Coordinates of C-alpha atoms and ligand atoms in Angstrom, one line a residue:
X10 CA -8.5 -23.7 6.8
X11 CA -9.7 -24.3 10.8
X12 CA -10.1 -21.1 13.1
X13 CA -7.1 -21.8 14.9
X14 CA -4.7 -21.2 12.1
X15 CA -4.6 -17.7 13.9
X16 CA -5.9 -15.6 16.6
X17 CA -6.2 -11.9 17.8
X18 CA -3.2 -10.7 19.7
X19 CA -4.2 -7.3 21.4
X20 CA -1.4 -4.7 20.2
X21 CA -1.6 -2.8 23.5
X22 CA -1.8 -5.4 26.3
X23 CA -1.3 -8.5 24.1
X24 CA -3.9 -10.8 25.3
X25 CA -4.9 -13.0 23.1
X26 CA -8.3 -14.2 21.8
X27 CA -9.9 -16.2 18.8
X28 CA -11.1 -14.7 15.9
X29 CA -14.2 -15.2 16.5
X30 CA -14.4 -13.8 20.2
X31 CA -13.8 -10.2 19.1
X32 CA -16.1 -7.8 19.9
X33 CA -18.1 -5.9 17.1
X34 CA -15.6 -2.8 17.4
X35 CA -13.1 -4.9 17.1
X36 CA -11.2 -3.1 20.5
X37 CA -10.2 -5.0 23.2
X38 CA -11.8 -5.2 26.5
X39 CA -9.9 -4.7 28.6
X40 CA -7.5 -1.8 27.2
X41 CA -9.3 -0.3 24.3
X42 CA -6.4 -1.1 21.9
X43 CA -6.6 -2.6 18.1
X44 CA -6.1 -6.7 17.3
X45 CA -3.7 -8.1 15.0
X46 CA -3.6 -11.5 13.4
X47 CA -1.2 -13.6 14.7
X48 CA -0.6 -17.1 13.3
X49 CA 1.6 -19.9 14.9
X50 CA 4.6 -19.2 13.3
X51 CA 4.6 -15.1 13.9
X52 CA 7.9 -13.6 16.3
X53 CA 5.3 -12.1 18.6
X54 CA 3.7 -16.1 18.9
X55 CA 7.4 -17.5 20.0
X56 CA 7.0 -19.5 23.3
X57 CA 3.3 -19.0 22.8
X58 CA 2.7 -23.0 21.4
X59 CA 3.4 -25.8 24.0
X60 CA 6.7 -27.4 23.7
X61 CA 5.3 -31.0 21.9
X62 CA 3.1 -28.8 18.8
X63 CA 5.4 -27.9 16.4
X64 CA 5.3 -25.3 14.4
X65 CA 4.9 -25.6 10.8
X66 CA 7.6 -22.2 9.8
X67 CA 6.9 -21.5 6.2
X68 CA 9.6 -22.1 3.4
X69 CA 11.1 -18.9 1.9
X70 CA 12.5 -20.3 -0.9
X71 CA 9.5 -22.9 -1.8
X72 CA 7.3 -20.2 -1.0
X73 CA 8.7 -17.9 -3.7
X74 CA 8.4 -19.9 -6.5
X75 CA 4.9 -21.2 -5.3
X76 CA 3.6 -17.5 -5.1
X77 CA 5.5 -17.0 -8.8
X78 CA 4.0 -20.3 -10.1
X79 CA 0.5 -19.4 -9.3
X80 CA 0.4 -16.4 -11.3
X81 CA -0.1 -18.7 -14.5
X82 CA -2.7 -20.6 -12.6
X83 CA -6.3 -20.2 -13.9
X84 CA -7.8 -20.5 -10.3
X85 CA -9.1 -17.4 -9.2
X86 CA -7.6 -17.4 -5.5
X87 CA -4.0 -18.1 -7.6
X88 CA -4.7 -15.2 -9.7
X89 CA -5.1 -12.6 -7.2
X90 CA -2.6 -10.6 -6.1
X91 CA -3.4 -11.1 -2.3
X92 CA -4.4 -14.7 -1.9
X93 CA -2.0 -16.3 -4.2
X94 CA -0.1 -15.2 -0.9
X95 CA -2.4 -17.3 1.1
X96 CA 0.0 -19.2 3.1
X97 CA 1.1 -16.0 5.0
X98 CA -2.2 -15.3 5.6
X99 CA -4.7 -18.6 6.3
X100 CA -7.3 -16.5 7.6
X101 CA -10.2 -18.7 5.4
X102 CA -10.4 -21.7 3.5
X103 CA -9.4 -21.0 -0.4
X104 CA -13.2 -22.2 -1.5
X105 CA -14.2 -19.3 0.4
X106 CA -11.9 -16.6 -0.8
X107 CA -14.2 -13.3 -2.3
X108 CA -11.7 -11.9 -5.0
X109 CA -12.1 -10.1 -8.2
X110 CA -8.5 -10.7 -8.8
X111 CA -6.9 -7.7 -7.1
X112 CA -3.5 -6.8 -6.3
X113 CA -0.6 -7.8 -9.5
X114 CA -0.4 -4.0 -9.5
X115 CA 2.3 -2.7 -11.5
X116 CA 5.9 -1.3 -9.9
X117 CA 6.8 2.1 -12.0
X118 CA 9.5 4.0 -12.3
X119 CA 9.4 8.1 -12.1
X120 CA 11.8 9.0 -14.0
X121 CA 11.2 12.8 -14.0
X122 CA 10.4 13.2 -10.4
X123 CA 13.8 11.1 -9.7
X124 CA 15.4 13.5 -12.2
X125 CA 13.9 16.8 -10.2
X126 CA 14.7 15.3 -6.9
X127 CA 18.5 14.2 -8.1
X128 CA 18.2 10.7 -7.2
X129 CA 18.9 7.8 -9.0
X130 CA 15.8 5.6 -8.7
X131 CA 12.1 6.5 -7.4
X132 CA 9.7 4.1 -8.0
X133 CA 5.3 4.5 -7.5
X134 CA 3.9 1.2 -6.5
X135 CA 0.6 2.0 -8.0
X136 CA -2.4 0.4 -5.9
X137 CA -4.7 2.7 -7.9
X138 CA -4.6 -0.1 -10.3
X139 CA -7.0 -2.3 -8.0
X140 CA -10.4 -3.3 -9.1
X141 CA -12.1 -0.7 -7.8
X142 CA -9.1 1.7 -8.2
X143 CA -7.9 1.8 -4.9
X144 CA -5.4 -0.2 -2.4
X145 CA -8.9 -0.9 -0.6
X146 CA -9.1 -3.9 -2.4
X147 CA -6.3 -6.0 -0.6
X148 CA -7.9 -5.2 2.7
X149 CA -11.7 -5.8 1.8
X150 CA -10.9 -9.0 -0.3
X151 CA -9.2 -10.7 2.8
X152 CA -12.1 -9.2 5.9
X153 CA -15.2 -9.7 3.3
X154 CA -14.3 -12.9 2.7
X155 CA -14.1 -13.4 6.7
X156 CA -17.2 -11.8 7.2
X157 CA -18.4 -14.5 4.7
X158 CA -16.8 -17.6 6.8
X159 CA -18.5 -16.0 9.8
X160 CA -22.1 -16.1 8.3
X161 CA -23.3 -12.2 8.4
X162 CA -25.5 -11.2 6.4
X163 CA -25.0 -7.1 6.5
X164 CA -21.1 -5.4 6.5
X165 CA -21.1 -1.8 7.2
X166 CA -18.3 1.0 6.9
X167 CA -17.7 4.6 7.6
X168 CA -15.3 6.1 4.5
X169 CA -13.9 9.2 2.7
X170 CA -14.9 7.1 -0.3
X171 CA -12.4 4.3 -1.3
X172 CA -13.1 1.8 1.3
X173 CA -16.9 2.0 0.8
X174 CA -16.0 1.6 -2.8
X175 CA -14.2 -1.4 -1.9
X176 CA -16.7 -3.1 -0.1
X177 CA -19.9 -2.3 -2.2
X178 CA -18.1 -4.3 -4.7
X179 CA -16.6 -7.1 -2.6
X180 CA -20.3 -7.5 -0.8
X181 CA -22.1 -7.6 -4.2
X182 CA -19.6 -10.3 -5.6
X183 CA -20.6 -12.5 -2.4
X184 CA -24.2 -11.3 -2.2
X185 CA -24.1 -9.9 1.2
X186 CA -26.2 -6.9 2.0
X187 CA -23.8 -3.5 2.7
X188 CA -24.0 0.0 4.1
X189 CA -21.7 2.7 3.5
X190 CA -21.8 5.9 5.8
X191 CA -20.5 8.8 4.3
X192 CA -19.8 12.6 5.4
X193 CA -21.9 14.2 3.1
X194 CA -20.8 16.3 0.4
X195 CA -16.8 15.4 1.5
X196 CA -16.1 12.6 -0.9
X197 CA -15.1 13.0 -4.3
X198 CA -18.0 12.1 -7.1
X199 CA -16.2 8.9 -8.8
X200 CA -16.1 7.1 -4.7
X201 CA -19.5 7.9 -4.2
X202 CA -20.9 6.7 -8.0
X203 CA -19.3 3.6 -7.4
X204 CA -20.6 2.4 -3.7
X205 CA -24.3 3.4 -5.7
X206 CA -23.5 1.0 -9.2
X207 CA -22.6 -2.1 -6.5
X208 CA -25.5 -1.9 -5.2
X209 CA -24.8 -0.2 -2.0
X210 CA -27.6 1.2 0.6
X211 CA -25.8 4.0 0.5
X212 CA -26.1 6.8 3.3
X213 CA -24.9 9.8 3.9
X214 CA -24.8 11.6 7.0
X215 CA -24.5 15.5 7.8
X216 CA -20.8 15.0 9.9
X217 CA -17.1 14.1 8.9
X218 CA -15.5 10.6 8.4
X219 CA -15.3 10.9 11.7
X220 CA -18.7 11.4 13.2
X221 CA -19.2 8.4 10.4
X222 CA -17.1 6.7 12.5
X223 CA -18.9 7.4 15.6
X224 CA -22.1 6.5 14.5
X225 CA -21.0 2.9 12.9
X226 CA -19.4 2.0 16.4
X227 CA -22.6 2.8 18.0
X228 CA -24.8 1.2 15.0
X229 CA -22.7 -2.3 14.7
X230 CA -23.2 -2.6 18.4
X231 CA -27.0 -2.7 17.9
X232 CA -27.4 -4.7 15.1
X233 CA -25.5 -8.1 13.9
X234 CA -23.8 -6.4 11.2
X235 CA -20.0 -7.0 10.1
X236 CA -17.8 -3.7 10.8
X237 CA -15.6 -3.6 7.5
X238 CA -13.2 -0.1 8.8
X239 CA -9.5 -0.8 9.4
X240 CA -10.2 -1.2 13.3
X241 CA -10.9 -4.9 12.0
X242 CA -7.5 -6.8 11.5
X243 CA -8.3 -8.7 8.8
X244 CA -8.1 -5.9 6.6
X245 CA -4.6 -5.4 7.4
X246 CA -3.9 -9.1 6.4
X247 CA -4.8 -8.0 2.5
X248 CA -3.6 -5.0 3.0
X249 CA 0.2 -6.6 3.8
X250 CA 0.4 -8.2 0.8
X251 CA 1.8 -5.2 -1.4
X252 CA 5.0 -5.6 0.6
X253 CA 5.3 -8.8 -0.6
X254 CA 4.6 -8.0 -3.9
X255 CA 6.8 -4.7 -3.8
X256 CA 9.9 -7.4 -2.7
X257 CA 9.2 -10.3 -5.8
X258 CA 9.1 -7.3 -8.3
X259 CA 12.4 -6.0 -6.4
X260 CA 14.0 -9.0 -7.1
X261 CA 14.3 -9.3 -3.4
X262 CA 16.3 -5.8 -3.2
X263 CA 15.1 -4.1 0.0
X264 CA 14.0 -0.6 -1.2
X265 CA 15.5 2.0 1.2
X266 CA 12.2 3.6 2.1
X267 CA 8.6 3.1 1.2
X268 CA 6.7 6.3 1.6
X269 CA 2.7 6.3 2.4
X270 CA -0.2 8.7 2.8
X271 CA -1.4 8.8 6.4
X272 CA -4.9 8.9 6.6
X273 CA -6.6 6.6 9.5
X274 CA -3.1 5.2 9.5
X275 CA -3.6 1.2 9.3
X276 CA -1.8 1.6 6.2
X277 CA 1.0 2.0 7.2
X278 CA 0.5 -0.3 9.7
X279 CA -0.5 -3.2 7.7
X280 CA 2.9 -2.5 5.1
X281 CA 4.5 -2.4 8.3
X282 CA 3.4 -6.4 9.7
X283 CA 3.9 -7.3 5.7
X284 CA 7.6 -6.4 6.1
X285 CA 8.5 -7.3 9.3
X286 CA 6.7 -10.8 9.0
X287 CA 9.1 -11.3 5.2
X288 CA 11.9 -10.5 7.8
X289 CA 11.1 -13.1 10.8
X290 CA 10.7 -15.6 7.8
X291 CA 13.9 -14.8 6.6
X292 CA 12.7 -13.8 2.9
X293 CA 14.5 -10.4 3.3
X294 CA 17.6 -9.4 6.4
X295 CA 15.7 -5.7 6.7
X296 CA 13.4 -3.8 6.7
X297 CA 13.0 -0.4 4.5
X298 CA 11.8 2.8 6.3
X299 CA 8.2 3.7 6.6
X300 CA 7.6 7.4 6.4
X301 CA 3.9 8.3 6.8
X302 CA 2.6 11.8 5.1
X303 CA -0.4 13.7 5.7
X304 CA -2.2 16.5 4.6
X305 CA -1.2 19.8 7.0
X306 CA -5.1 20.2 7.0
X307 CA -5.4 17.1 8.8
X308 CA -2.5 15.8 10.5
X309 CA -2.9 14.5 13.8
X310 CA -0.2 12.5 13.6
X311 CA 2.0 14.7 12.3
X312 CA 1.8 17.1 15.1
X313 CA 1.3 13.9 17.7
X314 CA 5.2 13.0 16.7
X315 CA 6.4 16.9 17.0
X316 CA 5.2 17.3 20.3
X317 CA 6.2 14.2 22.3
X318 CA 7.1 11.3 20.2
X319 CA 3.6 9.6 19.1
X320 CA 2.7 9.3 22.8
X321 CA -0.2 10.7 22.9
X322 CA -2.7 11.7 19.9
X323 CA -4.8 15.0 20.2
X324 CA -7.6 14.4 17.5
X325 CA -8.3 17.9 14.9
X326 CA -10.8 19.1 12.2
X327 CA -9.8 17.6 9.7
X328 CA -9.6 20.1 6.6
X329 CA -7.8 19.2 3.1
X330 CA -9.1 18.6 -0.6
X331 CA -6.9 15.7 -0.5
X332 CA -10.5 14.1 1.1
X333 CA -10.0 10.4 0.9
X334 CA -7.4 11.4 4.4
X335 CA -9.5 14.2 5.8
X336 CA -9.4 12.3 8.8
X337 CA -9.1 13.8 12.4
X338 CA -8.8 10.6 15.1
X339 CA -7.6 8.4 13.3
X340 CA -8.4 4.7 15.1
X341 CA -4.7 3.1 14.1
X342 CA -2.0 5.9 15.3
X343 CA -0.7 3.7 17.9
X344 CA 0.1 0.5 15.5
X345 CA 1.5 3.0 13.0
X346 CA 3.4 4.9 15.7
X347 CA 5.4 1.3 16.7
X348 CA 5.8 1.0 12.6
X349 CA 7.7 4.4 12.1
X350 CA 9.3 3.6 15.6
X351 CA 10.8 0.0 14.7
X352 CA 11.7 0.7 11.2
X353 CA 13.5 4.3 11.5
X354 CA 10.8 6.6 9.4
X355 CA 9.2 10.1 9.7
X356 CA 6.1 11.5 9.6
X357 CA 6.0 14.6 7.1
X358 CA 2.6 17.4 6.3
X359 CA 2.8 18.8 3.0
X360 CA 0.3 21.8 2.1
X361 CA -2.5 22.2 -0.7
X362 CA -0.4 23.7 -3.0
X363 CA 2.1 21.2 -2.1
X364 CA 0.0 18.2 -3.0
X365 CA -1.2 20.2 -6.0
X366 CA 2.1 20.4 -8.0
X367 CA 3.3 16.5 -7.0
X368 CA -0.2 15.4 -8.4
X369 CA 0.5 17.0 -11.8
X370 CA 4.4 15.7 -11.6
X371 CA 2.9 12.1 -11.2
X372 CA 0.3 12.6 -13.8
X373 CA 3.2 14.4 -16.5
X374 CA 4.8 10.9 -15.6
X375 CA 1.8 9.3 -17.7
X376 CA 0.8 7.7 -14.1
X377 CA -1.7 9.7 -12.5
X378 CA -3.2 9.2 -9.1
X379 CA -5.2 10.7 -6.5
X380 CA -4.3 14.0 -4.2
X381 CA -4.3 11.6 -1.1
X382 CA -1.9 9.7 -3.0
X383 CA 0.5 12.8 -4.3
X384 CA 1.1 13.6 -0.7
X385 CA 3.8 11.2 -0.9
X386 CA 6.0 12.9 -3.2
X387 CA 5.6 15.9 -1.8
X388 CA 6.6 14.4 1.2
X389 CA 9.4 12.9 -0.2
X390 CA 10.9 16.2 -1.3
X391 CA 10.7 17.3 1.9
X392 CA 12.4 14.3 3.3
X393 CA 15.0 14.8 0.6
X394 CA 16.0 18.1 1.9
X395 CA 15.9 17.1 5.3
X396 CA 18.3 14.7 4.5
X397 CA 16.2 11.5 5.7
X398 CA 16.2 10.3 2.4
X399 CA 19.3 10.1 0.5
X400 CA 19.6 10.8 -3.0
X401 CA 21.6 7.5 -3.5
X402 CA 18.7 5.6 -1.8
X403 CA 15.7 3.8 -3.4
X404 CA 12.1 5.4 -2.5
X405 CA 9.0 3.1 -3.4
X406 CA 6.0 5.7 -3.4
X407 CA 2.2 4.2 -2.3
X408 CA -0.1 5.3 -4.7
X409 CA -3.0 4.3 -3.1
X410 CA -5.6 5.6 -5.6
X411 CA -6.6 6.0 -9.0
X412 CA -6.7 9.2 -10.7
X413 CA -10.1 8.8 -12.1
X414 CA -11.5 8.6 -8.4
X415 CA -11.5 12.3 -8.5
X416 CA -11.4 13.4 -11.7
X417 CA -12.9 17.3 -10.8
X418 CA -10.3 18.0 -8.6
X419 CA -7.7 17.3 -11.7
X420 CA -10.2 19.6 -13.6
X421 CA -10.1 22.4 -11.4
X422 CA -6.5 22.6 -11.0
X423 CA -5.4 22.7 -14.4
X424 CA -8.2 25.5 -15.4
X425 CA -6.4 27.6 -12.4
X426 CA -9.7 27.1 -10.1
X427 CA -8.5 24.9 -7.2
X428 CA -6.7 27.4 -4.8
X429 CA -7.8 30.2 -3.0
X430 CA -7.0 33.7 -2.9
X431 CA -4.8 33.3 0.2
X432 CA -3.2 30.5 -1.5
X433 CA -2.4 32.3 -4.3
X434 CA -1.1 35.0 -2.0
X435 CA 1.0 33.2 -0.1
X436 CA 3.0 31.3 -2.8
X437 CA 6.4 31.9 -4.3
X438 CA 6.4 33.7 -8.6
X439 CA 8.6 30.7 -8.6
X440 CA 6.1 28.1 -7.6
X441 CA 3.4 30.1 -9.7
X442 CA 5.2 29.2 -12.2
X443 CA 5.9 25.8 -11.6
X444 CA 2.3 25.2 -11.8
X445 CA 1.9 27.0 -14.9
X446 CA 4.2 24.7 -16.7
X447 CA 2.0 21.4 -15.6
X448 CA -1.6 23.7 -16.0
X449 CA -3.0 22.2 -19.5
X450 CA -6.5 23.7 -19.7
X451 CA -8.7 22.5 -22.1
X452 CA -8.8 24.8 -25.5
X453 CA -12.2 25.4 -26.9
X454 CA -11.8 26.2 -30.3
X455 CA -14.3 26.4 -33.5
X456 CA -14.6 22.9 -35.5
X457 CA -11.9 24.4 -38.4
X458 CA -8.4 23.0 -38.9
X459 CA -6.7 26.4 -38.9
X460 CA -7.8 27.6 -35.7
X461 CA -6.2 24.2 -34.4
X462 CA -2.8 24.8 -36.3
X463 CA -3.4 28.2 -35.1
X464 CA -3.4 26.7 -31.2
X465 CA -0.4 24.2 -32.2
X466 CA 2.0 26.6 -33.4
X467 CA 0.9 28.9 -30.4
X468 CA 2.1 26.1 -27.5
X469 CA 4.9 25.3 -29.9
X470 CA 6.3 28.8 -30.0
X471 CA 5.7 28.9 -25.9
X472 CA 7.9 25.1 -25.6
X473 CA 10.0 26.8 -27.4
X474 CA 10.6 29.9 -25.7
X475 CA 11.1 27.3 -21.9
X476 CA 13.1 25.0 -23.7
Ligands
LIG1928 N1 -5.0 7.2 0.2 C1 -6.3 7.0 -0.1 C2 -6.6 7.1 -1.6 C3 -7.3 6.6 0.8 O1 -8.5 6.4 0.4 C4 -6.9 6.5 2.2 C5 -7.9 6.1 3.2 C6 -5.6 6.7 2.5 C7 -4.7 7.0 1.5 C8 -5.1 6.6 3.9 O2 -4.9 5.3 4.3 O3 -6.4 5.4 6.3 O4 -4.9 3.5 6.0 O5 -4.0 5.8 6.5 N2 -9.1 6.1 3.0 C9 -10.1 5.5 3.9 C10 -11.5 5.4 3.2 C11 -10.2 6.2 5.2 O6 -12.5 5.4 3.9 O7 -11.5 5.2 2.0 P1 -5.1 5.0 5.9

């Protein structure tokens, strides 16, 4: 696939360069904002082309059954889940696609959360179910394979744990050398083994993501290394491609809103081009609501829409146990601000105890995920009582990590260790004891089969008595 199959529109003045012109912070010179791709046939590209080059507008209809047909293909760039979507997104040439087949991930249905929350249909489009157990993979597989095209030799990323994840493993498969920069001691154990067992250099540095941040910007300037964050666009080009999937598993049926953790917020972003681009194409006639959801701890956004409308971002200190968004400036408010803007959704904070008691929900669901990923249905409640979502409405929840990636917070919450005294203090009996009902503690018991029966009859006699 040739270079100019797409270039870098600028999202805040909307000049437009080649891929290859970008600088290494991937912000535009001339006013600071983020790139996205743009390919001939995007709305933003109309009137762009001379009059005599015409533009090749993809097929909906062949498309669909190509992008279904491929899924019984034994090619590898067929069987993933993002580049068997590689005619929306012609960013490389298939021989040079770096995929370990990520993306097919399922499309659940949470039948007890729908059943608490009185609606009809909720449905968890489970990311977690990536490679590397996070919705990292779309993005990385798409911009590592770039960096690949481009000839570099090093990629680097700052992270709260999945995205270095992500690229550890995406860098080994294409023998590239990587760098990970971590805050230390912030990221949950699983994240961290796993940027170490691919063969990561892996570093961590006494700050936040954020100071991460700072130092990468300063370190890819220096050296001819590949920046792999969300700041580079191409990770928002895998990272689209759930909202394809999310549609073909639909049947086509436009969920009413899709409802995402906010963390450095290209997230929402990227679902964001996915769906509007299915629109322009005439695959679907709308769009569903965004609704981003952070962690009260660290929600700049949140409090950047409260007090005037996403104008203008004030960054915090980022503080939640939800760590993989313990982010305090995060780099892509702006593209997600135009997101919840042009599609009609909101931008919720849930608490600790909050995220605490929709984690166990999803995990009673046999689903399990991460806290950064339960934020969404405890966002959702709230929306639900606000009366943004209606109970006759469809809500597809991101669950954008595994719950393996942090299995001591899971731990520490069911023995009754994860909150504080003040949290304790400052909840409801009522929710004490919605807790208590999820709260399955390990029993250690002596190796005999009556002091087992003992235990059985014991939670019997309690399921009884709630019944
Ligand atoms: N959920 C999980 C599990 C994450 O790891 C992240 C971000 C998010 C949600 C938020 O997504 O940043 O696009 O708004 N994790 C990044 C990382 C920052 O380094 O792994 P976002």
């Amino acid at each position: 696939m040739s270079m100019q199959s797409h270039m870098l529109r600028c999202t805040g003045c909307a000049q437009r360069i080649a891929g290859e012109a970008a600088r290494s912070d991937f912000r535009c010179p001339d006013c600071g904002d983020l790139y996205e791709v743009e390919y001939p046939w995007s709305e933003s590209a109309s009137g762009t082309t001379a009059k005599d080059v015409p533009v090749n507008r993809p097929n909906p209809f062949a498309l669909r059954h190509l992008w279904q047909e491929r899924r019984t293909s034994t090619l590898a760039v067929d069987q993933s889940g993002v580049w068997r979507f590689r005619d929306l997104l012609p960013i490389v040439a298939d021989d040079q696609a770096i995929t370990l087949r990520e993306g097919n991930t399922p499309l659940y249905e949470l039948p007890k959360s729908a059943a608490a929350l009185g609606m009809n249909w909720l449905l968890a489009k489970h990311q977690g179910m990536n490679p590397t157990g996070s919705f990292k993979d779309t993005g990385m597989t798409a911009a590592l394979s770039v960096a690949v095209s481009r000839g570099f030799e090093w990629v680097a990323c700052a992270s709260t744990g999945n995205t270095s994840a992500a690229m550890a493993a995406y860098a080994a498969r294409a023998g590239l050398r990587s760098m990970v920069l971590i805050p230390e001691g912030k990221i949950a154990w699983g994240k961290l083994s796993q940027s170490m067992d691919y063969g990561s250099m892996t570093v961590q540095l006494r700050t936040d993501f954020d100071g991460c941040v700072r130092v990468l910007t300063e370190l890819v300037r220096r050296a001819p290394i590949y920046l792999l964050n969300s700041v580079n666009p191409y990770r928002l080009e895998g990272q689209k491609t759930p909202a394809f999937e999310m549609l073909e598993q639909t049947d086509w049926q436009v969920p009413h809103h899709v409802i995402v953790p906010g963390g450095n917020l290209a997230n929402c972003a990227a679902l964001g081009k996915g769906f509007a681009e299915m629109k322009h194409l005439g695959f679907i006639s709308r769009v569903p609501k965004i609704s981003v959801i952070q962690a009260e701890g660290a929600n700049p956004l949140y409090r950047a829409m409260q007090a005037n409308g996403g104008e203008s971002l004030e960054p915090v200190v980022a503080e939640t146990r939800a760590s993989a968004i313990q982010i305090g400036n995060p780099a892509s408010w702006r593209k997600t601000v135009r997101i919840l803007k042009a599609n009609g959704g909101w931008c919720e904070q849930v608490n600790e105890r909050e995220i605490a008691l929709a984690k166990a929900e999803i995990g009673a669901e046999g689903i399990g995920c991460e806290p950064a990923s339960a934020v969404t249905l405890a966002g959702l409640k709230k929306l639900v009582a606000a009366g943004h979502v209606g109970r006759e409405e469809t809500a597809v929840l991101l669950l954008t990590g595994h719950t393996l990636k942090d299995p001591e917070y899971t731990i520490q919450y069911h023995r009754g260790q994860l909150f504080n005294e003040a949290e304790l203090a400052a909840a409801t009996p009522g929710e004490l004891n919605q807790h208590k009902a999820f709260q399955k503690a390990p029993l250690v018991l002596d190796a005999n089969v009556d002091d087992v029966l003992r235990a059985l009859d014991a939670i019997a006699a309690t399921a009884g008595q709630t019944a």
